[in-house]
Tab-separated table of C-alpha atoms in Angstrom:
chain	number	residue	atom	x	y	z
A	590	UNK	CA	223.034	54.675	144.942
A	591	UNK	CA	225.313	54.194	147.934
A	592	UNK	CA	225.581	50.455	147.761
A	593	UNK	CA	229.178	50.514	148.894
A	594	UNK	CA	229.119	52.292	152.230
A	595	UNK	CA	229.410	50.551	155.566
A	596	UNK	CA	225.692	50.882	156.265
A	597	UNK	CA	226.376	50.872	160.024
A	598	UNK	CA	223.241	50.887	162.174
A	599	UNK	CA	222.722	54.022	164.221
A	600	UNK	CA	220.072	55.887	166.147
A	601	UNK	CA	219.907	58.336	163.256
A	602	UNK	CA	218.998	55.495	160.889
A	603	UNK	CA	216.017	54.681	163.066
A	604	UNK	CA	214.956	58.294	163.321
A	605	UNK	CA	215.513	59.068	159.644
A	606	UNK	CA	212.382	60.248	157.937
A	607	UNK	CA	210.632	60.868	161.247
A	608	UNK	CA	212.307	64.016	162.517
A	609	UNK	CA	211.395	67.645	162.039
A	610	UNK	CA	213.739	67.702	159.045
A	611	UNK	CA	211.698	65.070	157.231
A	612	UNK	CA	208.973	66.139	154.843
A	613	UNK	CA	205.487	65.238	156.026
A	614	UNK	CA	203.607	62.780	153.811
A	615	UNK	CA	199.862	63.283	153.601
A	616	UNK	CA	198.124	59.995	154.317
A	617	UNK	CA	195.142	60.484	152.000
A	618	UNK	CA	197.272	61.713	149.111
A	619	UNK	CA	199.579	58.708	149.498
A	620	UNK	CA	196.615	56.366	149.608
A	621	UNK	CA	195.205	57.790	146.372
A	622	UNK	CA	198.580	57.419	144.687
A	623	UNK	CA	199.266	53.752	145.522
A	624	UNK	CA	195.798	52.152	145.867
A	625	UNK	CA	194.524	50.221	142.870
A	626	UNK	CA	190.920	50.499	141.652
A	627	UNK	CA	188.709	48.256	143.750
A	628	UNK	CA	187.689	45.898	140.944
A	629	UNK	CA	191.354	45.127	140.175
A	630	UNK	CA	192.193	44.486	143.819
A	631	UNK	CA	189.371	41.971	144.076
A	632	UNK	CA	190.239	40.373	140.737
A	633	UNK	CA	193.830	39.772	141.871
A	634	UNK	CA	192.752	38.306	145.198
A	635	UNK	CA	190.117	36.094	143.596
A	636	UNK	CA	192.645	34.806	141.064
A	637	UNK	CA	195.104	33.895	143.853
A	638	UNK	CA	192.426	32.291	146.023
A	639	UNK	CA	191.033	30.243	143.139
A	640	UNK	CA	194.487	29.655	141.616
A	641	UNK	CA	193.059	30.676	138.255
A	642	UNK	CA	194.650	33.558	136.349
A	643	UNK	CA	191.802	33.671	133.836
A	644	UNK	CA	189.406	34.805	136.637
A	645	UNK	CA	187.246	37.911	136.561
A	646	UNK	CA	187.129	39.746	133.228
A	647	UNK	CA	184.650	42.327	134.393
A	648	UNK	CA	185.955	45.740	133.334
A	649	UNK	CA	185.180	49.010	135.045
A	650	UNK	CA	185.341	51.451	132.145
A	651	UNK	CA	185.125	54.404	134.536
A	652	UNK	CA	188.088	53.273	136.644
A	653	UNK	CA	191.185	55.480	136.666
A	654	UNK	CA	194.529	53.691	137.209
A	655	UNK	CA	196.463	54.860	140.238
A	656	UNK	CA	199.615	56.900	139.753
A	657	UNK	CA	201.867	54.237	141.299
A	658	UNK	CA	200.077	50.956	142.117
A	659	UNK	CA	201.869	48.989	144.804
A	660	UNK	CA	201.706	45.671	146.619
A	661	UNK	CA	203.420	44.759	149.886
A	662	UNK	CA	204.624	41.341	151.030
A	663	UNK	CA	205.038	41.090	154.789
A	664	UNK	CA	206.640	38.350	156.828
A	665	UNK	CA	204.898	38.624	160.220
A	666	UNK	CA	207.564	36.397	161.801
A	667	UNK	CA	210.294	38.937	161.034
A	668	UNK	CA	211.040	41.862	163.297
A	669	UNK	CA	209.904	40.294	166.560
A	670	UNK	CA	206.497	41.714	167.490
A	671	UNK	CA	206.395	44.384	164.783
A	672	UNK	CA	204.874	42.201	162.049
A	673	UNK	CA	201.154	42.151	163.002
A	674	UNK	CA	200.876	45.868	163.807
A	675	UNK	CA	202.840	46.793	160.683
A	676	UNK	CA	200.480	44.695	158.568
A	677	UNK	CA	197.504	46.566	160.029
A	678	UNK	CA	199.165	49.939	159.370
A	679	UNK	CA	199.935	49.025	155.755
A	680	UNK	CA	196.322	48.003	155.181
A	681	UNK	CA	195.283	51.475	156.377
A	682	UNK	CA	197.535	53.125	153.791
A	683	UNK	CA	196.335	51.203	150.730
A	684	UNK	CA	193.749	48.696	149.690
A	685	UNK	CA	193.655	45.840	152.188
A	686	UNK	CA	193.880	43.343	149.319
A	687	UNK	CA	197.254	44.809	148.283
A	688	UNK	CA	198.986	43.640	151.483
A	689	UNK	CA	200.010	39.976	151.297
A	690	UNK	CA	200.844	37.998	154.426
A	691	UNK	CA	203.524	35.511	153.367
A	692	UNK	CA	202.113	32.909	155.728
A	693	UNK	CA	198.963	32.720	153.598
A	694	UNK	CA	200.024	33.960	150.128
A	695	UNK	CA	203.349	32.846	148.682
A	696	UNK	CA	205.093	35.223	146.262
A	697	UNK	CA	205.094	32.646	143.464
A	698	UNK	CA	201.289	32.465	143.766
A	699	UNK	CA	201.085	36.221	143.318
A	700	UNK	CA	203.371	36.066	140.272
A	701	UNK	CA	201.522	33.167	138.664
A	702	UNK	CA	197.925	34.076	139.441
A	703	UNK	CA	197.813	37.714	140.622
A	704	UNK	CA	200.007	39.202	137.900
A	705	UNK	CA	198.682	36.610	135.473
A	706	UNK	CA	195.165	37.914	136.114
A	707	UNK	CA	196.195	41.495	135.322
A	708	UNK	CA	197.929	40.332	132.147
A	709	UNK	CA	194.881	38.329	131.103
A	710	UNK	CA	192.558	41.280	131.637
A	711	UNK	CA	194.941	43.554	129.710
A	712	UNK	CA	194.967	41.116	126.784
A	713	UNK	CA	191.171	41.331	126.675
A	714	UNK	CA	191.181	45.110	126.340
A	715	UNK	CA	191.260	46.390	129.929
A	716	UNK	CA	193.501	49.449	129.635
A	717	UNK	CA	193.360	50.105	133.405
A	718	UNK	CA	194.662	46.590	134.141
A	719	UNK	CA	197.365	47.034	131.484
A	720	UNK	CA	198.620	50.315	132.960
A	721	UNK	CA	198.469	48.909	136.497
A	722	UNK	CA	200.586	45.911	135.474
A	723	UNK	CA	203.146	48.145	133.753
A	724	UNK	CA	203.479	50.599	136.663
A	725	UNK	CA	203.332	48.118	139.540
A	726	UNK	CA	205.952	48.327	142.304
A	727	UNK	CA	206.637	45.844	145.111
A	728	UNK	CA	207.619	46.436	148.740
A	729	UNK	CA	208.944	43.607	150.930
A	730	UNK	CA	208.659	43.933	154.716
A	731	UNK	CA	211.035	41.350	156.138
A	732	UNK	CA	214.650	40.298	156.490
A	733	UNK	CA	217.187	39.436	153.795
A	734	UNK	CA	215.841	35.896	153.395
A	735	UNK	CA	212.330	37.182	152.789
A	736	UNK	CA	213.529	39.771	150.279
A	737	UNK	CA	215.511	37.120	148.411
A	738	UNK	CA	212.468	34.830	148.331
A	739	UNK	CA	210.331	37.526	146.688
A	740	UNK	CA	213.091	38.576	144.263
A	741	UNK	CA	213.540	34.957	143.191
A	742	UNK	CA	209.837	34.603	142.401
A	743	UNK	CA	209.769	37.903	140.502
A	744	UNK	CA	212.789	36.639	138.560
A	745	UNK	CA	210.577	33.956	137.021
A	746	UNK	CA	208.989	36.745	134.973
A	747	UNK	CA	212.295	37.123	133.103
A	748	UNK	CA	212.372	33.427	132.235
A	749	UNK	CA	208.770	33.532	131.029
A	750	UNK	CA	209.206	36.718	128.971
A	751	UNK	CA	206.595	38.541	131.053
A	752	UNK	CA	208.047	42.033	131.155
A	753	UNK	CA	208.292	44.378	132.917
A	754	UNK	CA	209.536	42.939	136.205
A	755	UNK	CA	208.210	45.117	139.054
A	756	UNK	CA	211.011	46.900	140.955
A	757	UNK	CA	211.370	46.165	144.667
A	758	UNK	CA	211.756	48.310	147.797
A	759	UNK	CA	212.358	47.100	151.367
A	760	UNK	CA	211.044	47.693	154.892
A	761	UNK	CA	213.792	46.165	157.105
A	762	UNK	CA	212.404	43.689	159.647
A	763	UNK	CA	215.283	41.218	159.906
A	764	UNK	CA	218.380	40.962	162.071
A	765	UNK	CA	221.092	41.970	159.588
A	766	UNK	CA	219.093	43.684	156.804
A	767	UNK	CA	222.108	43.923	154.506
A	768	UNK	CA	220.047	44.048	151.301
A	769	UNK	CA	218.040	46.886	152.823
A	770	UNK	CA	221.209	48.766	153.765
A	771	UNK	CA	222.704	48.273	150.304
A	772	UNK	CA	219.791	50.068	148.659
A	773	UNK	CA	219.435	52.797	151.297
A	774	UNK	CA	216.303	51.535	153.068
A	775	UNK	CA	217.985	51.480	156.476
A	776	UNK	CA	219.355	48.832	158.788
A	777	UNK	CA	216.547	48.463	161.320
A	778	UNK	CA	212.846	48.923	161.832
A	779	UNK	CA	212.326	52.660	162.496
A	780	UNK	CA	211.597	53.918	166.007
A	781	UNK	CA	208.780	56.260	164.962
A	782	UNK	CA	207.514	53.617	162.627
A	783	UNK	CA	204.000	54.878	161.814
A	784	UNK	CA	205.186	58.074	160.131
A	785	UNK	CA	208.297	56.340	158.768
A	786	UNK	CA	206.190	53.770	156.918
A	787	UNK	CA	204.340	56.550	155.099
A	788	UNK	CA	207.670	58.001	154.005
A	789	UNK	CA	208.929	54.585	152.927
A	790	UNK	CA	205.883	53.955	150.726
A	791	UNK	CA	206.163	57.454	149.284
A	792	UNK	CA	209.840	56.896	148.421
A	793	UNK	CA	209.038	53.468	146.997
A	794	UNK	CA	206.457	55.057	144.691
A	795	UNK	CA	208.904	57.458	143.054
A	796	UNK	CA	212.461	56.281	143.793
A	797	UNK	CA	214.833	55.569	140.890
A	798	UNK	CA	215.545	51.967	139.949
A	799	UNK	CA	218.893	50.188	139.889
A	800	UNK	CA	220.205	46.665	139.281
A	801	UNK	CA	221.379	43.774	141.463
A	802	UNK	CA	223.301	40.655	140.472
A	803	UNK	CA	222.134	37.318	141.811
A	804	UNK	CA	223.909	33.977	141.875
A	805	UNK	CA	222.743	30.444	141.179
A	806	UNK	CA	224.005	27.659	143.462
A	807	UNK	CA	224.001	24.090	142.092
A	808	UNK	CA	224.839	21.188	144.404
A	809	UNK	CA	225.630	17.715	143.036
A	810	UNK	CA	226.050	15.072	145.737
A	811	UNK	CA	225.907	11.279	146.198
A	812	UNK	CA	222.272	10.165	146.169
A	813	UNK	CA	220.953	11.404	149.490
A	814	UNK	CA	218.545	14.079	150.625
A	815	UNK	CA	219.468	17.228	152.519
A	816	UNK	CA	217.499	17.237	155.772
A	817	UNK	CA	215.435	20.398	156.266
A	818	UNK	CA	216.944	22.463	153.405
A	819	UNK	CA	216.202	26.213	153.310
A	820	UNK	CA	213.227	27.260	151.169
A	821	UNK	CA	215.631	28.820	148.652
A	822	UNK	CA	217.236	25.411	147.958
A	823	UNK	CA	215.165	23.016	145.841
A	824	UNK	CA	215.665	19.399	144.788
A	825	UNK	CA	215.968	19.269	140.975
A	826	UNK	CA	216.604	16.743	138.243
A	827	UNK	CA	220.170	15.569	137.810
A	828	UNK	CA	222.403	18.185	136.176
A	829	UNK	CA	225.717	17.703	134.381
A	830	UNK	CA	228.783	19.357	135.876
A	831	UNK	CA	230.624	22.054	133.976
A	832	UNK	CA	233.447	20.440	132.025
A	833	UNK	CA	237.012	21.654	132.123
A	834	UNK	CA	237.812	20.870	135.756
A	835	UNK	CA	239.768	17.850	136.904
A	836	UNK	CA	237.745	15.920	139.477
A	837	UNK	CA	239.873	14.713	142.375
A	838	UNK	CA	237.374	12.318	143.938
A	839	UNK	CA	235.107	9.729	142.356
A	840	UNK	CA	231.693	10.385	140.866
A	841	UNK	CA	228.873	8.127	142.104
A	842	UNK	CA	226.516	6.418	139.671
A	843	UNK	CA	223.520	8.320	141.066
A	844	UNK	CA	223.427	11.941	142.144
A	845	UNK	CA	221.072	14.146	144.128
A	846	UNK	CA	220.982	17.712	142.809
A	847	UNK	CA	219.800	20.899	144.465
A	848	UNK	CA	219.562	24.446	143.177
A	849	UNK	CA	219.010	27.842	144.760
A	850	UNK	CA	219.724	31.534	144.339
A	851	UNK	CA	221.430	33.991	146.677
A	852	UNK	CA	221.719	37.777	146.551
A	853	UNK	CA	224.097	38.589	149.397
A	854	UNK	CA	226.384	35.701	150.316
A	855	UNK	CA	227.087	31.973	150.325
A	856	UNK	CA	229.395	30.600	152.990
A	857	UNK	CA	231.000	27.361	154.158
A	858	UNK	CA	232.357	26.564	157.604
A	859	UNK	CA	232.180	27.796	161.163
A	860	UNK	CA	230.051	30.891	160.515
A	861	UNK	CA	227.418	28.647	158.894
A	862	UNK	CA	227.617	26.217	161.850
A	863	UNK	CA	226.928	29.052	164.289
A	864	UNK	CA	224.041	30.261	162.092
A	865	UNK	CA	222.649	26.713	162.007
A	866	UNK	CA	222.605	26.502	165.803
A	867	UNK	CA	220.959	29.906	166.125
A	868	UNK	CA	218.377	29.090	163.455
A	869	UNK	CA	217.216	25.939	165.242
A	870	UNK	CA	217.206	27.588	168.657
A	871	UNK	CA	214.987	30.379	167.322
A	872	UNK	CA	212.558	27.874	165.799
A	873	UNK	CA	212.367	25.834	169.003
A	874	UNK	CA	212.081	28.820	171.363
A	875	UNK	CA	210.600	31.720	169.371
A	876	UNK	CA	209.529	33.524	172.562
A	877	UNK	CA	213.198	34.210	173.359
A	878	UNK	CA	214.028	35.594	169.889
A	879	UNK	CA	211.659	38.548	169.835
A	880	UNK	CA	213.597	41.101	167.805
A	881	UNK	CA	216.952	42.161	166.312
A	882	UNK	CA	218.596	42.949	169.686
A	883	UNK	CA	217.695	39.649	171.355
A	884	UNK	CA	218.578	37.780	168.137
A	885	UNK	CA	222.058	39.296	168.106
A	886	UNK	CA	222.632	38.450	171.779
A	887	UNK	CA	221.632	34.828	171.182
A	888	UNK	CA	223.773	34.702	168.040
A	889	UNK	CA	226.779	35.987	169.992
A	890	UNK	CA	226.225	33.252	172.565
A	891	UNK	CA	226.296	30.585	169.885
A	892	UNK	CA	229.507	32.040	168.467
A	893	UNK	CA	231.176	31.292	171.812
A	894	UNK	CA	229.629	27.902	172.627
A	895	UNK	CA	230.112	26.209	169.233
A	896	UNK	CA	233.861	26.587	169.030
A	897	UNK	CA	234.174	29.563	166.694
A	898	UNK	CA	236.503	31.180	169.241
A	899	UNK	CA	238.113	28.243	171.015
A	900	UNK	CA	238.503	25.359	168.552
A	901	UNK	CA	241.930	26.606	167.306
A	902	UNK	CA	243.247	25.886	170.804
A	903	UNK	CA	241.726	22.464	171.417
A	904	UNK	CA	240.979	20.565	168.203
A	905	UNK	CA	243.000	18.212	166.069
A	906	UNK	CA	244.881	20.337	163.490
A	907	UNK	CA	243.482	18.154	160.679
A	908	UNK	CA	239.946	19.312	161.533
A	909	UNK	CA	240.578	23.029	161.858
A	910	UNK	CA	240.820	24.360	158.316
A	911	UNK	CA	238.588	24.008	155.274
A	912	UNK	CA	241.665	23.354	153.153
A	913	UNK	CA	241.458	19.759	154.385
A	914	UNK	CA	238.087	19.092	152.762
A	915	UNK	CA	237.604	21.669	149.970
A	916	UNK	CA	239.183	22.376	146.604
A	917	UNK	CA	238.161	25.652	144.948
A	918	UNK	CA	238.204	26.637	141.264
A	919	UNK	CA	237.420	30.127	139.956
A	920	UNK	CA	236.621	31.552	136.532
A	921	UNK	CA	237.859	35.110	136.356
A	922	UNK	CA	236.164	37.899	134.414
A	923	UNK	CA	236.159	37.397	130.640
A	924	UNK	CA	237.877	34.022	131.009
A	925	UNK	CA	236.475	30.619	130.059
A	926	UNK	CA	239.066	28.528	131.918
A	927	UNK	CA	238.776	27.295	135.501
A	928	UNK	CA	241.716	28.141	137.741
A	929	UNK	CA	242.592	26.205	140.901
A	930	UNK	CA	242.817	28.725	143.744
A	931	UNK	CA	244.558	27.616	146.950
A	932	UNK	CA	242.575	27.965	150.160
A	933	UNK	CA	244.598	29.486	153.025
A	934	UNK	CA	245.423	26.870	155.646
A	935	UNK	CA	244.063	29.108	158.410
A	936	UNK	CA	240.604	29.650	156.848
A	937	UNK	CA	237.799	28.039	158.860
A	938	UNK	CA	235.100	29.914	156.974
A	939	UNK	CA	234.909	30.838	153.294
A	940	UNK	CA	232.434	33.492	152.184
A	941	UNK	CA	231.451	34.414	148.626
A	942	UNK	CA	230.015	37.913	148.830
A	943	UNK	CA	227.860	39.826	146.350
A	944	UNK	CA	227.113	42.937	148.432
A	945	UNK	CA	229.501	45.169	150.362
A	946	UNK	CA	227.144	44.901	153.330
A	947	UNK	CA	227.525	41.738	155.390
A	948	UNK	CA	226.660	40.772	158.985
A	949	UNK	CA	224.592	43.872	159.777
A	950	UNK	CA	226.361	46.404	157.600
A	951	UNK	CA	230.009	45.427	157.892
A	952	UNK	CA	232.359	45.460	154.926
A	953	UNK	CA	234.779	42.528	155.394
A	954	UNK	CA	236.244	42.890	151.896
A	955	UNK	CA	237.300	46.409	152.876
A	956	UNK	CA	237.925	49.600	150.954
A	957	UNK	CA	240.933	48.491	148.943
A	958	UNK	CA	243.459	50.906	147.488
A	959	UNK	CA	243.858	51.050	143.696
A	960	UNK	CA	247.452	49.811	143.814
A	961	UNK	CA	246.444	46.758	145.874
A	962	UNK	CA	243.561	45.999	143.495
A	963	UNK	CA	245.932	46.168	140.539
A	964	UNK	CA	248.523	43.975	142.270
A	965	UNK	CA	245.971	41.244	143.037
A	966	UNK	CA	244.165	41.525	139.706
A	967	UNK	CA	240.962	42.698	141.396
A	968	UNK	CA	238.561	45.505	140.495
A	969	UNK	CA	236.452	47.648	142.813
A	970	UNK	CA	233.430	45.673	143.999
A	971	UNK	CA	229.908	46.656	142.894
A	972	UNK	CA	226.531	44.932	143.241
A	973	UNK	CA	225.960	44.852	139.477
A	974	UNK	CA	229.431	44.082	138.065
A	975	UNK	CA	228.949	40.369	137.368
A	976	UNK	CA	231.717	39.465	139.832
A	977	UNK	CA	231.721	37.985	143.299
A	978	UNK	CA	234.292	38.422	146.061
A	979	UNK	CA	235.680	35.427	147.995
A	980	UNK	CA	237.248	35.878	151.414
A	981	UNK	CA	238.190	33.793	154.415
A	982	UNK	CA	237.856	34.074	158.198
A	983	UNK	CA	240.261	32.273	160.531
A	984	UNK	CA	238.283	32.036	163.769
A	985	UNK	CA	236.070	34.098	166.038
A	986	UNK	CA	238.808	36.454	167.202
A	987	UNK	CA	239.841	37.186	163.619
A	988	UNK	CA	236.193	37.568	162.549
A	989	UNK	CA	235.583	40.013	165.410
A	990	UNK	CA	238.411	42.268	164.212
A	991	UNK	CA	237.171	42.012	160.617
A	992	UNK	CA	233.606	42.908	161.630
A	993	UNK	CA	234.784	45.964	163.567
A	994	UNK	CA	236.726	46.856	160.383
A	995	UNK	CA	240.051	47.016	162.205
A	996	UNK	CA	241.407	44.677	159.524
A	997	UNK	CA	240.166	43.182	156.273
A	998	UNK	CA	239.304	39.525	155.823
A	999	UNK	CA	241.654	37.174	153.963
A	1000	UNK	CA	241.271	38.151	150.295
A	1001	UNK	CA	241.162	34.876	148.365
A	1002	UNK	CA	239.774	35.640	144.892
A	1003	UNK	CA	237.337	37.586	142.753
A	1004	UNK	CA	235.554	35.801	139.943
A	1005	UNK	CA	232.621	35.324	137.605
A	1006	UNK	CA	232.019	31.662	138.617
A	1007	UNK	CA	233.170	29.329	141.408
A	1008	UNK	CA	233.295	25.587	141.942
A	1009	UNK	CA	233.880	23.869	145.281
A	1010	UNK	CA	234.687	20.164	145.545
A	1011	UNK	CA	234.144	18.628	148.995
A	1012	UNK	CA	236.292	15.580	149.527
A	1013	UNK	CA	234.832	14.217	152.760
A	1014	UNK	CA	237.495	12.143	154.477
A	1015	UNK	CA	236.969	12.264	158.239
A	1016	UNK	CA	234.245	14.904	157.854
A	1017	UNK	CA	230.745	13.399	157.729
A	1018	UNK	CA	229.009	16.744	157.227
A	1019	UNK	CA	229.706	20.387	156.498
A	1020	UNK	CA	227.718	23.499	157.373
A	1021	UNK	CA	226.646	25.788	154.524
A	1022	UNK	CA	224.428	28.847	154.343
A	1023	UNK	CA	223.184	31.374	151.838
A	1024	UNK	CA	221.632	34.702	152.730
A	1025	UNK	CA	221.297	33.698	156.374
A	1026	UNK	CA	219.639	30.334	155.718
A	1027	UNK	CA	221.918	27.541	156.998
A	1028	UNK	CA	221.800	23.803	156.494
A	1029	UNK	CA	223.801	20.688	157.299
A	1030	UNK	CA	225.362	19.264	154.123
A	1031	UNK	CA	225.981	15.478	154.224
A	1032	UNK	CA	229.375	14.353	152.925
A	1033	UNK	CA	230.620	11.003	151.695
A	1034	UNK	CA	233.968	9.431	152.526
A	1035	UNK	CA	234.103	7.773	149.102
A	1036	UNK	CA	232.591	10.357	146.732
A	1037	UNK	CA	232.910	14.097	146.179
A	1038	UNK	CA	230.174	16.682	146.540
A	1039	UNK	CA	230.266	19.650	144.141
A	1040	UNK	CA	228.932	23.184	144.549
A	1041	UNK	CA	228.930	25.474	141.503
A	1042	UNK	CA	228.108	29.174	141.725
A	1043	UNK	CA	227.289	31.065	138.535
A	1044	UNK	CA	225.681	34.405	137.825
A	1045	UNK	CA	221.970	34.408	137.029
A	1046	UNK	CA	221.738	35.754	133.441
A	1047	UNK	CA	219.325	38.560	134.360
A	1048	UNK	CA	219.500	41.137	137.140
A	1049	UNK	CA	216.897	41.989	139.788
A	1050	UNK	CA	215.359	45.452	139.620
A	1051	UNK	CA	215.611	47.380	142.893
A	1052	UNK	CA	214.294	50.772	144.040
A	1053	UNK	CA	216.845	53.144	145.548
A	1054	UNK	CA	215.670	54.497	148.909
A	1055	UNK	CA	217.847	57.628	148.895
């Protein structure tokens, strides 16, 4: 798998699989391969609709399991105007009941009731249901946030001991599509999309599987609610902080705790503030954000208007850098001790990165030489190595040079766990984001807020699109 290339978008990416050099995929043959027997399709849908996994136990003894049963989750809001017509095309290529619109069927409902129904039928002697459950593959048509949402719900199968976890392929419909790029599914929705979708489903049915680390984010803050948190961040019962770190600020008597999972990146600072502005603009005026190109133009506009480029020239020095409000501790590989890592004074954005694709296929960590890696105590970055890379961006001009790969970002650390302590002071809020989902994090002048990032103990199963 080429999970470490730049993944730059190009015309050839869009045309890939659709040119004369691509092998033609027969529609009827593909349909036979991925479509489940009708009675199973209806049983899954009925179980989800009724929210009852014990549903229909009617067996069809004559039914033959498909070679590679598949379900697709589609986010019709992703990809501008592509969503509705793509949904219709997918329903042509497999059983209509196997295509799930995320506006009406949530992935956790499919995991709990749809897969639960198959498992229940298998336990009662349905060999076709058993084989379908074991061979099932998942395709997600959406952006990075949508893919992460589905992967997180499939991850619940690990916790519940419900193996195997279906592997996942991607149809890129988002703006950046860095998860899609990392597993060779392309960086944009294909130009000749009707024939390309057939090829994508064919590849998804037989592609080799690989692994992906994911990271758990735990936030402990003075008792207060985060306004409009992303769907990947949930309010949970109070959790105890990892011991072994000296706390600089005071701990309040009552805490609010949130948890979430990211697959690509978690960031703090100006980049998250720009993303927050763009996110709310798109929700308020969806008719202006109709696809990846218009999204990127709007995003660029926000980068200029919210101070990412000009604040270094006009603001109070005490408000420029994150060093003023954040302390960072890192646990290195095979080490149980937390180490205080200084944050560069110039850093206005800190990014913890799991993939080597970031911001539409860029590689801000860079392709580091072996001697530099050895000098800094780093190792070459991989998506399944149990380590995460931490880098900083100074301002918009610096970020622009990093994103064009003229220079690398500020290399801060590489570790197996991270803790941030926000100290507040004059800052009443901070901007955070994970996998493109930003939020405004309230901060207290009197008490610290803590963010801990640790590896999820199991890995997601991905399908390689090469």
